[in-house]
Coordinates of C-alpha atoms in Angstrom, one line a residue:
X1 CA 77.3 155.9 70.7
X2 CA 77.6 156.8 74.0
X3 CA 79.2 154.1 77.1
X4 CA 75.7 154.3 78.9
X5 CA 74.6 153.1 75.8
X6 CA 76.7 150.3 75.3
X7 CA 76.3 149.1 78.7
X8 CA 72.4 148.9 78.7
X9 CA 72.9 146.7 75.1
X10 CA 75.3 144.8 77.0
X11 CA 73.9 143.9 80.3
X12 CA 70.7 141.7 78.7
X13 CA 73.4 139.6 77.2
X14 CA 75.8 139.5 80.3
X15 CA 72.5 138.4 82.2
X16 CA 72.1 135.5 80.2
X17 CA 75.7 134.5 79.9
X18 CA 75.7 134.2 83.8
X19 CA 72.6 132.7 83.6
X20 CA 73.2 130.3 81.5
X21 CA 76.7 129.0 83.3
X22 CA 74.5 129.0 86.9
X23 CA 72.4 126.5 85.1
X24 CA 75.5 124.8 83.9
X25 CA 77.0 124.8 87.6
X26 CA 73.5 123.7 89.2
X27 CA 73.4 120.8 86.7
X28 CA 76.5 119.8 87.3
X29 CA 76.3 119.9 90.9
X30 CA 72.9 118.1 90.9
X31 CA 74.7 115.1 88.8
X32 CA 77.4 114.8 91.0
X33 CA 75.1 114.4 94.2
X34 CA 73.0 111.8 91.6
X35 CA 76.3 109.7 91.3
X36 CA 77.8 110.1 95.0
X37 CA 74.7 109.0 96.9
X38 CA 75.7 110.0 100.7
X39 CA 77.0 106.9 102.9
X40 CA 74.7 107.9 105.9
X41 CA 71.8 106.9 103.5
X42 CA 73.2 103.5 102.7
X43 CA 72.0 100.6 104.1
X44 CA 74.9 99.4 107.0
X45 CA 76.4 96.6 104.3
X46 CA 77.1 98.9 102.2
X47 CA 78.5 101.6 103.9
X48 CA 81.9 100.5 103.9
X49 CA 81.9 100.1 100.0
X50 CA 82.9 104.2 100.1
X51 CA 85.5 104.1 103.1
X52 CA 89.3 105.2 103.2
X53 CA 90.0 104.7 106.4
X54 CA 89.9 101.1 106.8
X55 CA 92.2 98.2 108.5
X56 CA 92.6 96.1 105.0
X57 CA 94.3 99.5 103.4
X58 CA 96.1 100.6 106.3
X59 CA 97.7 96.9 106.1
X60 CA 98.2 97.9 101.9
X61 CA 99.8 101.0 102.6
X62 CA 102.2 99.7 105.1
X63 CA 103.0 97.0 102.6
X64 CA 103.8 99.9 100.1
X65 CA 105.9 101.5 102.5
X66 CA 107.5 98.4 103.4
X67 CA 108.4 97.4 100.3
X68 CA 111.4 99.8 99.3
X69 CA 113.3 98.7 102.2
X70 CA 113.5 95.3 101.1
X71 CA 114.1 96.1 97.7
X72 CA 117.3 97.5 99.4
X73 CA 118.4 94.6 101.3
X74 CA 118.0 92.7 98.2
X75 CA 120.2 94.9 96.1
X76 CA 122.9 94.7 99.3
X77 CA 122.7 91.0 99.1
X78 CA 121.1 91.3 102.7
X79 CA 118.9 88.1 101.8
X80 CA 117.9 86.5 104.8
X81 CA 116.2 90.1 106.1
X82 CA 114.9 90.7 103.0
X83 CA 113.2 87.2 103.1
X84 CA 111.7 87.3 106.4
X85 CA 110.4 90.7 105.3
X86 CA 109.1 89.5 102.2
X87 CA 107.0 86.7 103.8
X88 CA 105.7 89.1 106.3
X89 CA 104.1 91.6 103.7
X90 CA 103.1 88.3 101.7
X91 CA 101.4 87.1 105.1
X92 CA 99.6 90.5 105.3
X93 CA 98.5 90.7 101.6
X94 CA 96.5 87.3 102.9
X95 CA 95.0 89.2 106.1
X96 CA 94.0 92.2 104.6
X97 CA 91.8 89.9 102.1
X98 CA 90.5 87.7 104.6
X99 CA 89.4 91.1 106.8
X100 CA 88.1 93.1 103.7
X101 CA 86.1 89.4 103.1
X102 CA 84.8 88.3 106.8
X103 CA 84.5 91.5 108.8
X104 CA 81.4 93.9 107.9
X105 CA 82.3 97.3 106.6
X106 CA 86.3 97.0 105.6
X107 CA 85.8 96.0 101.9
X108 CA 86.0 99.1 100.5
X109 CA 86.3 100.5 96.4
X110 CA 89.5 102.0 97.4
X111 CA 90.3 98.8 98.8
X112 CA 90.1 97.2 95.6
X113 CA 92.1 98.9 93.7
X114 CA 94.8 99.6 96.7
X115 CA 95.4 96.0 97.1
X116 CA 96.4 95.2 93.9
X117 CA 98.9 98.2 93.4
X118 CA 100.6 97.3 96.9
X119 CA 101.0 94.0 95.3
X120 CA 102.5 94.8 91.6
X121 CA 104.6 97.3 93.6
X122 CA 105.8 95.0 95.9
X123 CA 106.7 92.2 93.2
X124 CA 107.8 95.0 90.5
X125 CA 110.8 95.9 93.0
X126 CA 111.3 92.4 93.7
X127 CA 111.6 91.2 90.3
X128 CA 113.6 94.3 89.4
X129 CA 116.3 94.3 92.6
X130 CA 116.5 90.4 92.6
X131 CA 117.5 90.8 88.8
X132 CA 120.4 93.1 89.8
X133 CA 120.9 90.5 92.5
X134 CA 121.3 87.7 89.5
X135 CA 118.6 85.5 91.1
X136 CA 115.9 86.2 88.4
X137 CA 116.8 86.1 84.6
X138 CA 116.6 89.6 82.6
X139 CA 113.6 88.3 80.3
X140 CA 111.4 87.2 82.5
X141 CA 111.6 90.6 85.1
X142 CA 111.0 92.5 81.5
X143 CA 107.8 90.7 80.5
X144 CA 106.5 91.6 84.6
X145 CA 107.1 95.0 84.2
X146 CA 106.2 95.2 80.7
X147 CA 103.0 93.8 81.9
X148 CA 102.1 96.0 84.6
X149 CA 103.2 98.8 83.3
X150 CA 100.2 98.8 80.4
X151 CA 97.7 97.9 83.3
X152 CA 98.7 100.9 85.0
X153 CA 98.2 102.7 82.5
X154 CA 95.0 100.7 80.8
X155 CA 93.2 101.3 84.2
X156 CA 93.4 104.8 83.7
X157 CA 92.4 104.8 80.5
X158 CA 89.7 102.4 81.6
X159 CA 88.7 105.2 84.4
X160 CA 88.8 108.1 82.2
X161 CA 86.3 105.7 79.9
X162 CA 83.7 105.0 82.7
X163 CA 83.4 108.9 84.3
X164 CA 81.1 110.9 83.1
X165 CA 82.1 115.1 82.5
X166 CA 82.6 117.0 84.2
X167 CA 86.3 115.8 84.5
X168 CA 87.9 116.8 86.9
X169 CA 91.3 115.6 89.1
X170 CA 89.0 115.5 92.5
X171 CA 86.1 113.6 91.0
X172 CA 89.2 111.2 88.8
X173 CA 90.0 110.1 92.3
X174 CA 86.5 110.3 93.9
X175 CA 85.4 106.4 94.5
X176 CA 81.8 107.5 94.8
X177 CA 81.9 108.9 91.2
X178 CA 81.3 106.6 88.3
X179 CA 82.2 103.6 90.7
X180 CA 84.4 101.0 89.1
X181 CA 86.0 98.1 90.7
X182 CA 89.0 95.8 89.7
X183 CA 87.8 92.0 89.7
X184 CA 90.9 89.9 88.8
X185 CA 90.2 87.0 86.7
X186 CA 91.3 83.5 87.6
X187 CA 94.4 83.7 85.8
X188 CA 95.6 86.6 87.1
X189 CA 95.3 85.1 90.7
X190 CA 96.8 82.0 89.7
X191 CA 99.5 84.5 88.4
X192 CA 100.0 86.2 90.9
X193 CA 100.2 83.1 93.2
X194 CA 103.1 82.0 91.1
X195 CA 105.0 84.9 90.8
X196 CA 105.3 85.1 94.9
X197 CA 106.2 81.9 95.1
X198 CA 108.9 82.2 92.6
X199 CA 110.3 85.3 94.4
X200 CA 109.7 83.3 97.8
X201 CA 111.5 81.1 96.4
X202 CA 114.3 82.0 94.7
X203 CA 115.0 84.8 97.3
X204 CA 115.3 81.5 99.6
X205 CA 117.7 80.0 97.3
X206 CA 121.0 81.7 98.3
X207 CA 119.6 81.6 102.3
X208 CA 119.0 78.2 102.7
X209 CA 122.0 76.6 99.5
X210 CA 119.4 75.0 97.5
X211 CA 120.5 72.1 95.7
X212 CA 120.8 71.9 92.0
X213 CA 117.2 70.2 91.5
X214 CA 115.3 72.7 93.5
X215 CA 117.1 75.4 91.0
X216 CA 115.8 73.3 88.3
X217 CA 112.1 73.1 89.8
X218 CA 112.7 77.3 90.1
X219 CA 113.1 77.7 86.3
X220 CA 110.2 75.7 85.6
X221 CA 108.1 77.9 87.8
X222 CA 109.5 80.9 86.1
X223 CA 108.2 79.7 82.5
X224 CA 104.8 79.3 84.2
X225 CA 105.3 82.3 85.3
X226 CA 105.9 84.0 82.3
X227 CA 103.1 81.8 80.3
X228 CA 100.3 82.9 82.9
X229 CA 101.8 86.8 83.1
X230 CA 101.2 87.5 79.4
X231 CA 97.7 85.6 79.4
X232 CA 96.1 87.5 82.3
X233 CA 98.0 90.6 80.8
X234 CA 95.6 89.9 77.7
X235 CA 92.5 89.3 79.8
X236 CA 93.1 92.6 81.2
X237 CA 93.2 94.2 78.3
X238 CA 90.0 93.3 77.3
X239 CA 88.2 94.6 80.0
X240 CA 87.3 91.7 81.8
X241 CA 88.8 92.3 85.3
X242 CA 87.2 96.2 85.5
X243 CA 83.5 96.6 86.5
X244 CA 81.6 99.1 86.6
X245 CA 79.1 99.5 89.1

């Protein structure tokens, strides 16, 4: 058999082996324009639900980068800076709701899953630092952790669950690809609320010489604390607090 024969027998097959992936390439292509509809087509309200650039996670990212410094201060047993730094990023994890809530176009996708990774951040180092500081008890900062630790990783096994293939790094992190959103449950915020205020507050302990019944009121807001972090821990676990839209 000669090589000019080998190629003709070849080529019919080579032709439909390109083909057939060109299909494969225009179908994928034509899914992923199907599932990222183009934000100049949007009507204006919903524009912004596709943004990066937006004030609400500028104001999340500068509490992320915020947050290692006062970590540090913490861990030096530099508490009054660390306090008034603390209750500045708590004061902008308020404004960055209110904008993403009251001014058209800044509540974003992004947005809401940002905001509530600047805020386990924030509180994981807090919990973790004010532990090595001996203000918050070794159990409790383990059951935090614990906790966010399996929603980090349940969210993106929760992504992973919602995407349709192809799979794909770029379209993982794409928000206008199998759009999900993180709606935390009424727990959780009421857990959140009370973890905050028991680092406000026990990080305000050694600055202002709290007296022994104030310590006392602390603790009890730490078992609350720990009652309402393994609850909402549950809830997300279930699936309640991811959406898929």
């Amino acid at each position: 058999m000669t090589a000019a024969t080998i190629i003709r027998g070849f080529a019919p097959r080579y032709q439909m082996i390109m083909s057939s992936r060109r299909f494969l390439v225009t179908s994928s292509m034509c899914r992923q324009e199907r599932e990222s509809p183009k934000i100049d087509t949007l009507p204006p309200e919903e524009r912004g639900r596709y943004k990066v650039a937006t004030i609400p996670n500028a104001i999340c990212v500068a509490r992320i980068a915020a947050t290692p410094l006062i970590g540090y201060l913490v861990v030096q047993h530099h508490f009054t800076p660390a306090f008034a730094l603390f209750t500045v990023a708590g004061a902008t994890d308020l404004l960055d709701g209110w904008i993403a809530r009251n001014v058209p176009g800044q509540k974003s996708l992004l947005g809401s899953v940002l905001d509530p990774v600047a805020d386990k951040l924030l509180i994981s180092t807090m919990f973790i630092t004010m532990t090595h500081a001996g203000l918050i008890p070794l159990p409790l900062t383990s059951i935090v952790i614990l906790r966010d630790v399996c929603l980090i990783a349940g969210g993106f096994y929760k992504r992973y669950q919602v995407m349709s293939p192809p799979y794909s790094l770029n379209r993982f992190f794409n928000p206008q690809v199998s759009s999900m959103q993180i709606v935390p449950t009424m727990i959780s915020k009421i857990n959140t609320v009370l973890q905050l205020s028991l680092v406000a507050l026990s990080l305000a302990s050694p600055v202002f010489e709290f007296a022994t019944a104030a310590n006392d009121a602390i603790f009890a807001l730490g078992c609350a604390t720990a009652v309402t972090t393994v609850y909402s821990g549950l809830q997300y676990a279930s699936g309640k607090a991811v959406k898929k839209l």
